[in-house]
Coordinates of C-alpha atoms in Angstrom, one line a residue:
M22 CA 0.0 0.0 0.0
P23 CA 1.7 3.2 -1.2
H24 CA 0.1 5.8 1.0
I25 CA -0.5 5.9 4.7
P26 CA -3.3 8.4 5.7
T27 CA -2.1 11.3 7.9
P28 CA -4.2 11.5 11.2
R29 CA -6.6 14.4 11.1
L30 CA -5.8 17.5 13.1
P31 CA -8.4 19.7 14.8
R32 CA -9.3 22.4 12.3
S33 CA -8.3 25.1 14.7
A34 CA -4.8 23.7 15.0
A35 CA -4.4 23.5 11.3
V36 CA -5.7 27.0 10.7
S37 CA -3.4 28.5 13.4
A38 CA -0.4 26.8 11.9
V39 CA -1.0 28.0 8.3
V40 CA -1.7 31.6 9.5
A41 CA 1.6 31.6 11.5
T42 CA 3.5 30.2 8.5
A43 CA 1.9 32.7 6.1
L44 CA 2.7 35.6 8.3
A45 CA 6.3 34.5 8.8
A46 CA 6.8 34.1 5.1
G47 CA 5.4 37.5 4.3
L48 CA 2.5 36.2 2.4
L49 CA 0.0 38.4 4.2
A50 CA -0.2 41.2 6.7
V51 CA -3.1 41.7 9.1
T52 CA -3.7 45.4 9.2
S53 CA -6.9 45.5 11.2
A54 CA -8.9 43.1 13.5
T55 CA -12.1 43.5 11.4
A56 CA -12.6 44.0 7.7
S57 CA -14.9 46.7 6.6
A58 CA -18.4 45.3 6.5
D59 CA -19.7 47.2 3.5
A60 CA -16.7 46.2 1.3
V61 CA -16.3 42.5 1.9
R62 CA -17.7 39.9 -0.5
I63 CA -16.7 36.3 -1.0
H64 CA -14.3 37.2 -3.8
D65 CA -12.5 39.7 -1.5
I66 CA -12.0 36.9 1.0
Q67 CA -10.8 34.4 -1.6
G68 CA -8.4 36.8 -3.4
T69 CA -6.2 36.0 -6.4
T70 CA -3.8 33.6 -4.7
R71 CA -4.3 30.4 -2.6
I72 CA -4.1 32.3 0.7
S73 CA -6.8 34.8 1.6
P74 CA -5.6 38.4 1.9
L75 CA -8.0 38.6 4.9
V76 CA -6.9 35.5 6.8
G77 CA -7.2 35.9 10.5
Q78 CA -9.6 38.8 10.3
Q79 CA -13.2 39.1 11.3
V80 CA -15.7 39.8 8.5
S81 CA -19.4 40.8 8.9
D82 CA -22.6 40.1 6.9
V83 CA -21.0 38.4 4.0
P84 CA -23.9 37.6 1.6
G85 CA -24.4 34.4 -0.3
I86 CA -26.8 31.6 -1.3
V87 CA -26.3 28.2 0.3
T88 CA -25.2 25.7 -2.4
G89 CA -24.5 22.6 -0.3
V90 CA -24.6 21.3 3.3
R91 CA -22.3 18.8 4.9
G92 CA -23.8 17.2 8.0
H93 CA -21.0 14.7 8.8
G94 CA -17.2 14.9 9.2
S95 CA -16.2 18.5 8.8
K96 CA -19.6 20.0 9.4
G97 CA -20.7 23.1 7.6
F98 CA -22.1 24.5 4.4
W99 CA -21.0 26.4 1.2
I100 CA -22.3 29.8 0.2
Q101 CA -21.8 31.6 -3.1
D102 CA -22.3 35.2 -4.1
T103 CA -24.9 35.7 -6.8
G104 CA -22.7 38.3 -8.5
R105 CA -19.2 38.1 -9.9
D106 CA -16.4 40.6 -9.9
G107 CA -15.2 39.8 -13.4
D108 CA -11.9 38.3 -12.3
A109 CA -11.5 34.7 -13.3
A110 CA -8.9 34.2 -10.6
T111 CA -11.3 34.9 -7.7
S112 CA -13.7 32.4 -6.4
E113 CA -17.3 33.4 -5.5
G114 CA -17.8 30.5 -3.2
I115 CA -16.6 29.6 0.3
F116 CA -17.1 26.9 3.0
V117 CA -18.5 28.0 6.3
F118 CA -17.3 25.7 9.1
T119 CA -19.8 25.2 11.9
G120 CA -18.1 22.4 13.9
S121 CA -20.5 20.6 16.2
A122 CA -23.1 23.3 15.9
A123 CA -26.5 22.2 14.5
L124 CA -27.0 22.9 10.8
T125 CA -30.2 24.9 10.2
V126 CA -29.6 26.0 6.6
R127 CA -30.6 24.4 3.3
P128 CA -29.6 24.8 -0.3
G129 CA -31.3 27.9 -1.7
D130 CA -31.3 29.9 1.6
A131 CA -30.0 33.4 1.2
V132 CA -27.8 34.1 4.2
R133 CA -25.4 36.6 5.7
V134 CA -22.5 35.2 7.6
S135 CA -20.2 36.9 10.0
G136 CA -17.1 35.1 11.2
T137 CA -13.3 34.7 11.1
V138 CA -11.5 34.1 7.8
G139 CA -9.3 31.0 8.1
E140 CA -7.1 28.8 6.0
Y141 CA -7.6 25.1 6.9
V142 CA -4.9 22.6 5.8
P143 CA -6.5 19.1 5.6
G144 CA -4.0 16.7 7.1
G145 CA -2.1 19.5 9.0
A146 CA 0.4 22.1 8.2
N147 CA 3.2 19.6 7.7
S148 CA 1.2 17.5 5.2
G149 CA 2.2 19.7 2.2
N150 CA -1.5 20.0 1.3
Q151 CA -2.9 23.2 0.0
S152 CA -5.3 25.0 2.3
L153 CA -9.0 25.5 2.1
T154 CA -10.2 29.1 2.7
Q155 CA -13.2 29.2 5.0
L156 CA -15.2 31.1 7.5
T157 CA -15.1 29.9 11.1
R158 CA -17.0 30.6 14.3
P159 CA -19.8 31.9 12.2
T160 CA -23.0 33.8 13.0
V161 CA -25.6 33.0 10.4
T162 CA -28.7 35.0 9.5
V163 CA -31.1 33.4 7.1
E164 CA -32.8 36.1 5.1
S165 CA -35.0 34.0 2.7
S166 CA -35.4 30.5 1.5
G167 CA -36.2 28.7 -1.8
N168 CA -33.9 30.9 -3.9
A169 CA -32.5 29.6 -7.2
L170 CA -28.9 28.4 -6.8
P171 CA -26.1 30.2 -8.7
A172 CA -25.7 28.6 -12.1
P173 CA -23.0 26.0 -11.9
V174 CA -19.6 26.4 -13.7
T175 CA -19.1 23.5 -16.1
I176 CA -15.7 21.8 -15.7
S177 CA -14.9 20.1 -19.0
A178 CA -12.1 19.0 -21.3
K179 CA -12.0 22.4 -22.9
S180 CA -11.9 24.4 -19.6
V181 CA -9.1 22.4 -17.9
P182 CA -5.6 23.4 -19.1
D183 CA -3.2 20.7 -20.2
R184 CA -0.5 22.0 -17.9
Y185 CA -1.0 20.7 -14.4
A186 CA 0.6 23.2 -12.0
P187 CA 3.0 26.1 -12.0
A188 CA 6.5 25.6 -10.7
G189 CA 6.8 26.7 -7.0
D190 CA 8.6 29.8 -6.0
P191 CA 12.2 29.0 -5.0
A192 CA 12.2 32.0 -2.7
R193 CA 9.4 30.4 -0.8
D194 CA 10.6 26.9 -0.5
G195 CA 8.9 25.8 -3.7
S196 CA 5.4 26.9 -2.6
I197 CA 2.8 28.1 -5.1
D198 CA 0.7 29.7 -2.3
A199 CA 1.7 33.3 -3.1
L200 CA 1.7 32.9 -6.9
P201 CA -1.2 34.7 -8.8
L202 CA -3.7 32.2 -10.0
R203 CA -3.7 31.6 -13.8
P204 CA -6.9 29.5 -14.3
R205 CA -6.4 29.4 -18.1
G206 CA -2.8 28.3 -17.7
Y207 CA -2.8 25.5 -15.1
A208 CA -5.3 22.8 -14.0
L209 CA -4.6 23.4 -10.3
D210 CA -5.1 27.1 -10.7
L211 CA -8.4 26.6 -12.4
Y212 CA -9.7 24.4 -9.6
E213 CA -8.4 26.8 -7.0
S214 CA -10.2 29.7 -8.7
L215 CA -13.4 27.6 -8.4
E216 CA -12.9 26.6 -4.7
G217 CA -16.2 26.5 -2.9
M218 CA -18.2 27.3 -6.0
N219 CA -21.1 25.5 -7.5
V220 CA -19.7 23.4 -10.4
R221 CA -20.9 20.6 -12.6
I222 CA -19.5 17.9 -14.9
G223 CA -21.3 16.1 -17.7
G224 CA -20.9 12.5 -18.5
S225 CA -17.4 11.5 -17.5
R226 CA -15.3 8.3 -17.6
V227 CA -14.6 6.6 -14.2
V228 CA -10.8 6.3 -13.7
G229 CA -10.9 5.3 -10.0
A230 CA -13.3 2.7 -8.8
T231 CA -15.7 3.3 -5.9
D232 CA -13.9 2.8 -2.6
A233 CA -14.8 1.9 0.9
Y234 CA -15.4 5.5 1.7
N235 CA -18.0 6.0 -1.0
E236 CA -15.8 8.0 -3.3
L237 CA -14.8 7.5 -6.9
W238 CA -12.7 9.3 -9.5
V239 CA -13.6 10.5 -12.9
T240 CA -11.8 12.4 -15.7
V241 CA -13.3 15.3 -17.7
K242 CA -10.6 14.9 -20.3
P243 CA -11.6 11.6 -22.1
H244 CA -8.5 11.3 -24.2
E245 CA -5.9 12.2 -21.5
N246 CA -3.5 9.3 -21.4
A247 CA -6.4 6.9 -21.7
N248 CA -5.9 3.1 -22.2
R249 CA -8.0 0.4 -23.6
R250 CA -9.6 -0.6 -20.3
G251 CA -10.7 2.9 -19.5
G252 CA -8.0 4.1 -17.1
T253 CA -5.8 7.2 -17.1
V254 CA -2.2 6.1 -17.2
Y255 CA 0.4 7.9 -15.0
G256 CA 3.5 7.7 -17.1
S257 CA 5.8 10.4 -15.9
Y258 CA 6.3 13.0 -13.3
A259 CA 5.6 15.7 -15.9
A260 CA 2.1 14.4 -16.8
Q261 CA -0.2 14.4 -13.8
N262 CA -3.5 14.1 -15.6
G263 CA -5.3 17.3 -14.6
G264 CA -8.7 16.1 -15.8
R265 CA -9.1 13.9 -12.7
L266 CA -11.6 14.8 -10.0
Q267 CA -12.7 13.0 -6.9
I268 CA -16.5 12.6 -6.5
Q269 CA -18.2 12.4 -3.2
Q270 CA -21.9 12.6 -2.3
L271 CA -23.4 15.2 0.1
A272 CA -26.6 13.2 0.7
P273 CA -26.2 10.5 3.3
V274 CA -25.8 7.0 1.9
S275 CA -29.0 6.0 3.8
E276 CA -30.9 8.4 1.6
R277 CA -29.3 7.4 -1.7
P278 CA -26.8 4.6 -1.9
F279 CA -23.5 5.7 -3.5
P280 CA -23.0 3.9 -6.9
K281 CA -20.6 1.1 -7.3
A282 CA -18.4 1.8 -10.3
D283 CA -15.4 0.2 -11.9
V284 CA -12.7 1.8 -14.1
G285 CA -14.1 2.4 -17.6
D286 CA -17.7 2.9 -16.4
V287 CA -19.3 6.3 -17.1
L288 CA -20.8 8.6 -14.6
S289 CA -23.6 9.8 -16.9
G290 CA -25.9 12.8 -16.8
S291 CA -25.0 15.8 -14.7
T292 CA -23.2 15.8 -11.4
E293 CA -23.4 19.1 -9.6
G294 CA -22.3 20.6 -6.3
P295 CA -19.6 22.7 -4.5
L296 CA -15.9 22.2 -5.3
D297 CA -14.2 21.1 -2.1
F298 CA -10.6 20.4 -1.2
N299 CA -9.8 17.6 1.2
Q300 CA -6.9 15.6 2.6
F301 CA -7.5 12.3 0.7
G302 CA -8.0 13.5 -2.8
G303 CA -7.4 17.3 -3.2
Y304 CA -10.1 18.9 -5.3
T305 CA -13.4 17.1 -4.9
L306 CA -16.8 17.7 -6.3
A307 CA -19.1 17.3 -3.3
A308 CA -22.2 16.2 -5.2
R309 CA -25.5 17.7 -4.3
E310 CA -26.9 16.1 -7.5
L311 CA -25.2 12.9 -8.6
G312 CA -25.4 11.3 -12.0
D313 CA -25.9 7.6 -12.7
V314 CA -23.3 5.0 -13.4
R315 CA -23.4 3.4 -16.8
E316 CA -21.6 0.1 -16.6
R317 CA -19.1 -1.0 -19.3
G318 CA -18.7 -4.5 -17.9
L319 CA -14.9 -4.6 -17.4
D320 CA -13.6 -8.1 -17.3
R321 CA -11.0 -9.5 -14.9
E322 CA -8.0 -10.7 -17.0
R323 CA -6.6 -14.2 -17.2
T324 CA -3.0 -14.9 -18.2
R325 CA -2.1 -17.9 -20.3
K326 CA -0.7 -21.1 -19.0
Q327 CA 3.1 -21.5 -19.1
G328 CA 4.5 -24.0 -21.6
K329 CA 6.3 -27.1 -20.5
G330 CA 9.7 -25.6 -20.9
E331 CA 8.7 -22.2 -19.5
L332 CA 9.2 -21.2 -15.9
A333 CA 6.4 -18.9 -14.6
V334 CA 7.3 -16.6 -11.8
A335 CA 4.7 -14.2 -10.2
T336 CA 4.4 -11.6 -7.5
Y337 CA 1.2 -10.8 -5.6
N338 CA 0.5 -8.4 -2.7
V339 CA -2.3 -10.1 -0.9
E340 CA -3.0 -7.2 1.4
N341 CA -2.4 -8.1 5.1
L342 CA -3.6 -11.7 4.8
D343 CA -4.0 -13.5 8.1
P344 CA -6.0 -16.5 9.5
G345 CA -8.6 -14.1 11.0
D346 CA -9.7 -13.0 7.5
P347 CA -12.9 -14.6 6.2
Q348 CA -12.6 -17.8 4.3
Q349 CA -14.1 -16.0 1.4
K350 CA -11.0 -13.8 1.1
F351 CA -8.7 -16.9 1.1
D352 CA -10.9 -18.6 -1.5
A353 CA -11.0 -15.5 -3.7
L354 CA -7.2 -15.0 -3.6
A355 CA -6.6 -18.7 -4.2
G356 CA -9.0 -18.8 -7.1
A357 CA -7.1 -15.9 -8.7
V358 CA -3.8 -17.8 -8.4
V359 CA -5.4 -20.8 -10.1
E360 CA -7.7 -19.2 -12.7
N361 CA -6.3 -15.8 -13.4
L362 CA -2.6 -16.5 -12.9
A363 CA -2.7 -20.0 -14.3
S364 CA -0.9 -21.5 -11.3
P365 CA 2.6 -20.1 -11.6
D366 CA 5.6 -22.3 -10.7
I367 CA 6.8 -19.7 -8.2
V368 CA 4.7 -17.0 -6.5
A369 CA 6.3 -14.3 -4.4
L370 CA 3.7 -13.1 -1.9
E371 CA 3.8 -9.8 -0.1
E372 CA 1.9 -8.8 3.1
I373 CA 1.5 -12.3 4.6
Q374 CA 0.8 -11.5 8.2
D375 CA 1.6 -13.7 11.2
D376 CA -0.7 -16.3 12.7
N377 CA -2.9 -13.9 14.7
G378 CA -2.8 -10.9 12.4
A379 CA -2.7 -7.5 14.0
K380 CA -2.9 -8.8 17.6
N381 CA 0.3 -7.4 19.0
D382 CA 1.5 -10.2 21.4
G383 CA 4.9 -11.2 20.0
T384 CA 3.7 -13.9 17.6
V385 CA 5.8 -13.9 14.4
S386 CA 5.1 -17.3 12.8
A387 CA 2.9 -17.4 9.7
E388 CA 2.5 -21.1 9.4
A389 CA -1.2 -21.0 10.0
T390 CA -1.7 -18.2 7.4
L391 CA 0.3 -20.1 4.8
R392 CA -1.4 -23.4 5.5
K393 CA -4.8 -21.9 5.1
F394 CA -3.9 -20.2 1.9
T395 CA -2.2 -23.2 0.3
D396 CA -5.1 -25.4 1.3
A397 CA -7.4 -23.0 -0.4
I398 CA -5.3 -23.0 -3.6
A399 CA -5.4 -26.8 -3.7
A400 CA -9.1 -26.8 -3.1
A401 CA -9.5 -24.5 -6.0
G402 CA -7.8 -27.0 -8.3
G403 CA -4.3 -25.6 -8.1
P404 CA -1.1 -27.4 -7.2
R405 CA -0.1 -28.3 -3.6
Y406 CA 2.3 -25.4 -3.1
A407 CA 5.2 -25.7 -0.7
W408 CA 6.5 -22.5 0.9
R409 CA 9.7 -21.0 2.2
S410 CA 10.0 -17.8 4.2
I411 CA 11.9 -16.3 7.2
D412 CA 10.0 -15.0 10.2
P413 CA 10.8 -11.4 11.0
E414 CA 11.7 -9.9 14.3
N415 CA 8.6 -8.7 16.1
N416 CA 7.4 -5.3 14.9
K417 CA 10.7 -4.6 13.0
D418 CA 9.4 -4.7 9.5
G419 CA 6.8 -2.0 9.4
G420 CA 3.2 -2.4 8.3
E421 CA 0.3 -2.9 10.7
P422 CA 1.6 -3.1 14.3
G423 CA 1.5 -6.7 15.4
G424 CA 0.9 -8.0 11.9
N425 CA 4.6 -8.7 11.1
I426 CA 4.1 -8.8 7.3
R427 CA 6.7 -10.6 5.3
Q428 CA 7.5 -12.0 1.8
V429 CA 7.0 -15.7 1.1
F430 CA 7.9 -18.0 -1.7
L431 CA 5.2 -20.5 -2.8
Y432 CA 6.5 -23.0 -5.3
N433 CA 5.1 -26.0 -7.1
P434 CA 7.4 -29.0 -6.2
A435 CA 6.0 -30.9 -9.2
R436 CA 7.6 -28.4 -11.5
V437 CA 10.5 -26.7 -9.6
S438 CA 12.7 -27.6 -6.6
F439 CA 14.0 -25.4 -3.9
T440 CA 17.7 -25.5 -2.9
E441 CA 17.8 -25.6 0.9
R442 CA 20.9 -24.0 2.6
A443 CA 20.3 -23.6 6.4
G444 CA 21.3 -20.7 8.6
G445 CA 19.2 -17.9 7.3
D446 CA 17.2 -16.0 9.9
A447 CA 15.8 -12.5 10.5
T448 CA 19.2 -10.9 11.1
T449 CA 21.7 -13.1 9.3
P450 CA 22.5 -12.0 5.8
T451 CA 22.7 -14.5 2.9
G452 CA 25.8 -14.1 0.8
V453 CA 27.1 -15.3 -2.6
V454 CA 29.9 -17.7 -3.2
R455 CA 31.3 -19.3 -6.4
T456 CA 31.1 -23.1 -6.4
K457 CA 32.3 -25.2 -9.3
G458 CA 32.1 -22.2 -11.5
R459 CA 28.6 -21.3 -10.6
A460 CA 27.0 -18.8 -8.1
A461 CA 25.4 -20.1 -5.0
L462 CA 23.7 -18.5 -1.9
T463 CA 25.2 -19.1 1.5
H464 CA 21.7 -19.3 3.0
S465 CA 18.6 -20.3 1.1
P466 CA 16.1 -18.9 2.0
G467 CA 18.1 -16.0 3.3
R468 CA 17.6 -12.3 3.8
V469 CA 19.6 -9.7 1.8
D470 CA 21.6 -7.4 4.0
P471 CA 19.0 -7.2 6.8
Q472 CA 21.2 -5.1 9.1
N473 CA 21.5 -2.3 6.5
A474 CA 19.8 0.9 7.7
A475 CA 18.0 0.9 4.4
W476 CA 15.6 -1.7 5.8
N477 CA 14.8 0.1 9.1
N478 CA 11.1 -0.5 9.9
S479 CA 10.7 -2.1 6.4
R480 CA 10.5 -5.5 4.9
K481 CA 13.9 -7.2 4.2
P482 CA 14.3 -8.9 0.8
L483 CA 14.0 -12.7 0.7
A484 CA 16.4 -14.6 -1.5
G485 CA 16.1 -18.2 -2.6
E486 CA 17.7 -20.7 -5.0
F487 CA 15.4 -22.7 -7.3
V488 CA 16.1 -25.3 -9.9
F489 CA 14.0 -25.7 -13.0
R490 CA 14.8 -28.4 -15.6
G491 CA 18.4 -28.5 -14.3
R492 CA 19.0 -24.7 -14.4
T493 CA 19.4 -22.6 -11.2
V494 CA 17.3 -19.5 -10.9
F495 CA 17.9 -16.9 -8.1
V496 CA 14.7 -15.2 -7.0
I497 CA 14.7 -12.2 -4.7
A498 CA 11.3 -11.1 -3.3
N499 CA 10.8 -7.5 -2.1
H500 CA 8.4 -5.2 -0.5
F501 CA 10.0 -1.7 -0.5
A502 CA 9.1 1.1 1.9
S503 CA 5.7 2.7 1.2
K504 CA 4.9 6.1 -0.1
G505 CA 3.5 7.2 3.2
G506 CA 4.6 10.7 4.0
D507 CA 4.9 11.8 0.3
E508 CA 3.0 15.0 -0.6
S509 CA 0.1 14.7 -2.9
L510 CA 0.0 15.8 -6.5
T511 CA -2.1 18.7 -5.4
S512 CA 0.5 19.9 -2.8
H513 CA 1.3 23.5 -2.4
H514 CA 4.9 22.6 -3.1
Q515 CA 5.4 22.1 -6.9
P516 CA 6.8 19.7 -7.7
P517 CA 5.5 17.8 -4.6
R518 CA 8.1 16.4 -2.1
R519 CA 8.5 12.7 -2.3
S520 CA 10.5 12.1 0.9
S521 CA 9.8 8.3 0.9
E522 CA 12.0 7.9 -2.2
E523 CA 15.1 8.4 -0.1
Q524 CA 14.7 5.0 1.7
R525 CA 13.6 3.2 -1.4
L526 CA 16.7 4.5 -3.2
L527 CA 18.9 3.0 -0.6
Q528 CA 16.9 -0.3 -0.7
A529 CA 17.3 -0.4 -4.5
Q530 CA 21.0 0.1 -4.2
A531 CA 21.3 -2.7 -1.7
V532 CA 19.4 -5.1 -4.0
N533 CA 21.3 -4.0 -7.0
G534 CA 24.6 -4.6 -5.2
F535 CA 23.4 -8.1 -4.3
V536 CA 22.5 -8.9 -7.9
K537 CA 25.9 -7.7 -9.0
D538 CA 27.5 -10.1 -6.5
I539 CA 25.6 -13.0 -8.0
R540 CA 26.6 -11.9 -11.5
T541 CA 30.2 -11.5 -10.5
A542 CA 30.2 -15.1 -9.4
Q543 CA 28.4 -16.2 -12.5
R544 CA 28.0 -13.8 -15.4
D545 CA 25.1 -15.5 -17.0
A546 CA 23.1 -16.3 -13.8
D547 CA 19.3 -16.2 -14.1
V548 CA 18.2 -13.7 -11.5
V549 CA 14.6 -12.5 -11.0
V550 CA 13.9 -9.6 -8.6
L551 CA 10.2 -9.0 -8.0
G552 CA 7.7 -7.7 -5.6
D553 CA 5.9 -4.6 -4.4
I554 CA 8.6 -2.1 -5.2
N555 CA 6.2 0.8 -4.3
D556 CA 7.6 2.9 -7.1
F557 CA 7.2 3.7 -10.8
E558 CA 9.0 2.2 -13.8
F559 CA 10.5 5.7 -14.5
S560 CA 11.4 6.4 -10.9
G561 CA 14.9 6.9 -9.3
T562 CA 14.2 3.6 -7.4
T563 CA 13.9 1.6 -10.6
K564 CA 16.9 3.4 -12.1
A565 CA 18.9 2.3 -9.0
L566 CA 17.7 -1.3 -9.3
T567 CA 18.8 -1.5 -13.0
D568 CA 22.0 0.4 -12.5
G569 CA 25.0 -0.9 -14.5
G570 CA 22.8 -3.2 -16.5
A571 CA 22.4 -5.6 -13.6
L572 CA 18.6 -5.8 -14.2
R573 CA 15.9 -4.8 -16.6
A574 CA 12.4 -3.7 -15.6
A575 CA 10.3 -6.2 -17.5
V576 CA 7.2 -4.0 -17.4
T577 CA 8.9 -1.7 -19.9
S578 CA 8.4 -4.5 -22.5
L579 CA 4.7 -3.7 -22.4
P580 CA 3.1 -0.8 -24.3
R581 CA 3.1 2.4 -22.1
S582 CA -0.7 2.2 -21.8
E583 CA -0.5 -1.3 -20.3
R584 CA 2.1 -0.5 -17.6
Y585 CA 0.2 -0.5 -14.3
S586 CA -0.6 -2.6 -11.3
Y587 CA -2.3 -0.1 -9.0
V588 CA -4.9 2.7 -9.2
Y589 CA -4.4 5.7 -6.9
Q590 CA -6.6 8.8 -7.1
G591 CA -7.6 8.0 -10.6
N592 CA -4.1 7.4 -11.9
T593 CA -3.2 3.9 -13.1
Q594 CA 0.4 3.4 -12.2
V595 CA 3.2 0.9 -11.7
L596 CA 4.0 -0.2 -8.1
D597 CA 4.6 -4.0 -8.5
Q598 CA 7.4 -5.0 -10.7
I599 CA 9.5 -8.0 -12.0
L600 CA 13.1 -7.3 -13.0
T601 CA 15.4 -9.7 -14.8
S602 CA 19.1 -10.1 -15.2
P603 CA 20.6 -10.3 -18.7
G604 CA 20.9 -14.1 -18.2
V605 CA 17.1 -14.4 -18.5
G606 CA 17.4 -13.0 -22.0
K607 CA 14.9 -10.9 -24.0
G608 CA 12.5 -13.8 -25.0
F609 CA 10.4 -13.6 -21.9
S610 CA 6.6 -13.0 -21.7
Y611 CA 5.4 -10.5 -19.2
D612 CA 1.8 -9.9 -18.1
S613 CA 0.3 -7.4 -15.6
V614 CA -2.9 -9.3 -14.8
H615 CA -5.6 -6.8 -14.0
I616 CA -8.0 -8.4 -11.6
N617 CA -8.2 -6.0 -8.6
A618 CA -7.0 -2.4 -8.9
E619 CA -9.7 -1.3 -11.4
F620 CA -12.6 -2.8 -9.5
A621 CA -14.9 -1.6 -6.7
E622 CA -14.9 -5.2 -5.5
Q623 CA -11.3 -6.2 -4.7
N624 CA -9.5 -9.1 -3.1
S625 CA -6.4 -7.0 -2.9
D626 CA -5.6 -3.4 -3.9
H627 CA -2.8 -4.6 -6.2
D628 CA -2.7 -6.5 -9.5
P629 CA -0.4 -9.5 -9.7
Q630 CA 2.4 -9.7 -12.2
V631 CA 3.6 -12.8 -14.1
L632 CA 6.8 -13.5 -16.0
R633 CA 7.4 -16.6 -18.2
F634 CA 10.8 -17.5 -19.6
R635 CA 13.0 -20.4 -20.6
P636 CA 16.0 -20.7 -18.3

């Protein structure tokens, strides 16, 4: 899982932090405690940059029409001025934060609001997120009801610029907060200029399936890096796909169930409501009126069966699997191994938890987890897989506390044999020796450089020696550090800060060095490095793994539109990879088998990968 949600801060704490930061940076100057009542309209509060020129000040009798009400989470409502100032950079809408106060307004109410202008940073001031301009501690006067809502601004392929975001100001640590908004120049500037306003989208392709929080992602730019299955491919740091928008529903699910949608479906008709900004998706259309989902019937893929002389090696992140999970999850994952992956000869699993899951009592064995999973595979008509793994030290490998996730090799003993060399444990590294002109591991299974600081609070690579039709194949299973802590694509720093890359770069260098050790001992050795790399095929992590020609990222053998294993915030992207040494050759077959990431109903959030080659 690439992102770990940041705990929510109280809105007051986040507002105070951003005000202090803005004052210190010289982005604003508070000149009086109260803004002039007869001069202040919503566009005056919003201003022409991301930070309100009136932040921290009291304003009185700000007029507007209520366009949406949120009665859960961050309670409050949106208001919009019925007139416009003629400046495309200034929004005419704003969120009024009421906290725990009872909500007594409805869409169509004409109100006057007095309160304090604030800048709320979802996720906290250190998250890197942009802030949401709002009115806090409000006093609300309802002047009339049943008024027509301000006409929505249509967000469409024509209105969203191709360029995503301006470059941040070097003098302000790369922030875009103080830059004048250019809504015709950058997608993020367009959305910011509409913050809090009543907006609409027409029929739009779903690019991120409905999730557990009743959210989905669409794109208003139908041809933006689209692929044949309906996704929007994230293929470089320079192309962020600005047509993406998150969709939520203002009405409680009890009143209208949120639609289940897969990638490639269409959110048809008109979807209309205020444009919000939140921690877990950035710019979000909070739908007061929600369109209907038109299904396209996306199929779950099946890869072909390996030939008699082909070795099939797969990687699959099974998302915190433990014996406490329902049998249905085990059966579904097992069925996927048999039916969709065609029972590979070797399967590297990530996120196998210990025998009591997240219970934090010192248990580290995963025998029960693996027995239950391999039994389910056999029951589904697959082979009776054997397994090899190394139990981690308790709570030393990251992930869910008490879960002790680790990588595991499953292998089909009817097709492949495992070369056992004892002595490997959680802290003892396996090494490489040359024996009779061939490379060999000192411990199999064994961990790669487990004492290296690169693996602090992260999963250590698992290495093993296999033999297929008389040929030794070295397999190294990985689960690199997550993307937790990285700033979002909508960060106020542009480009966003990707701090998690620092650890993955060190991890990639360690694995690359180990592969080079194998190839020093045997130049033509068959080495397969695979797993949840938690990084893109164009990333610095992948470049470090492939440094010096030690490995090749097999996913690059696919067309660019087919390179993905994960869908995050509407971007289909690569996280899971299989890399091969030159000894494997170029005649391999690679398949990213799309069975989870594009679907509302998932058995894991990752798609498995399969490599077939002739050693």
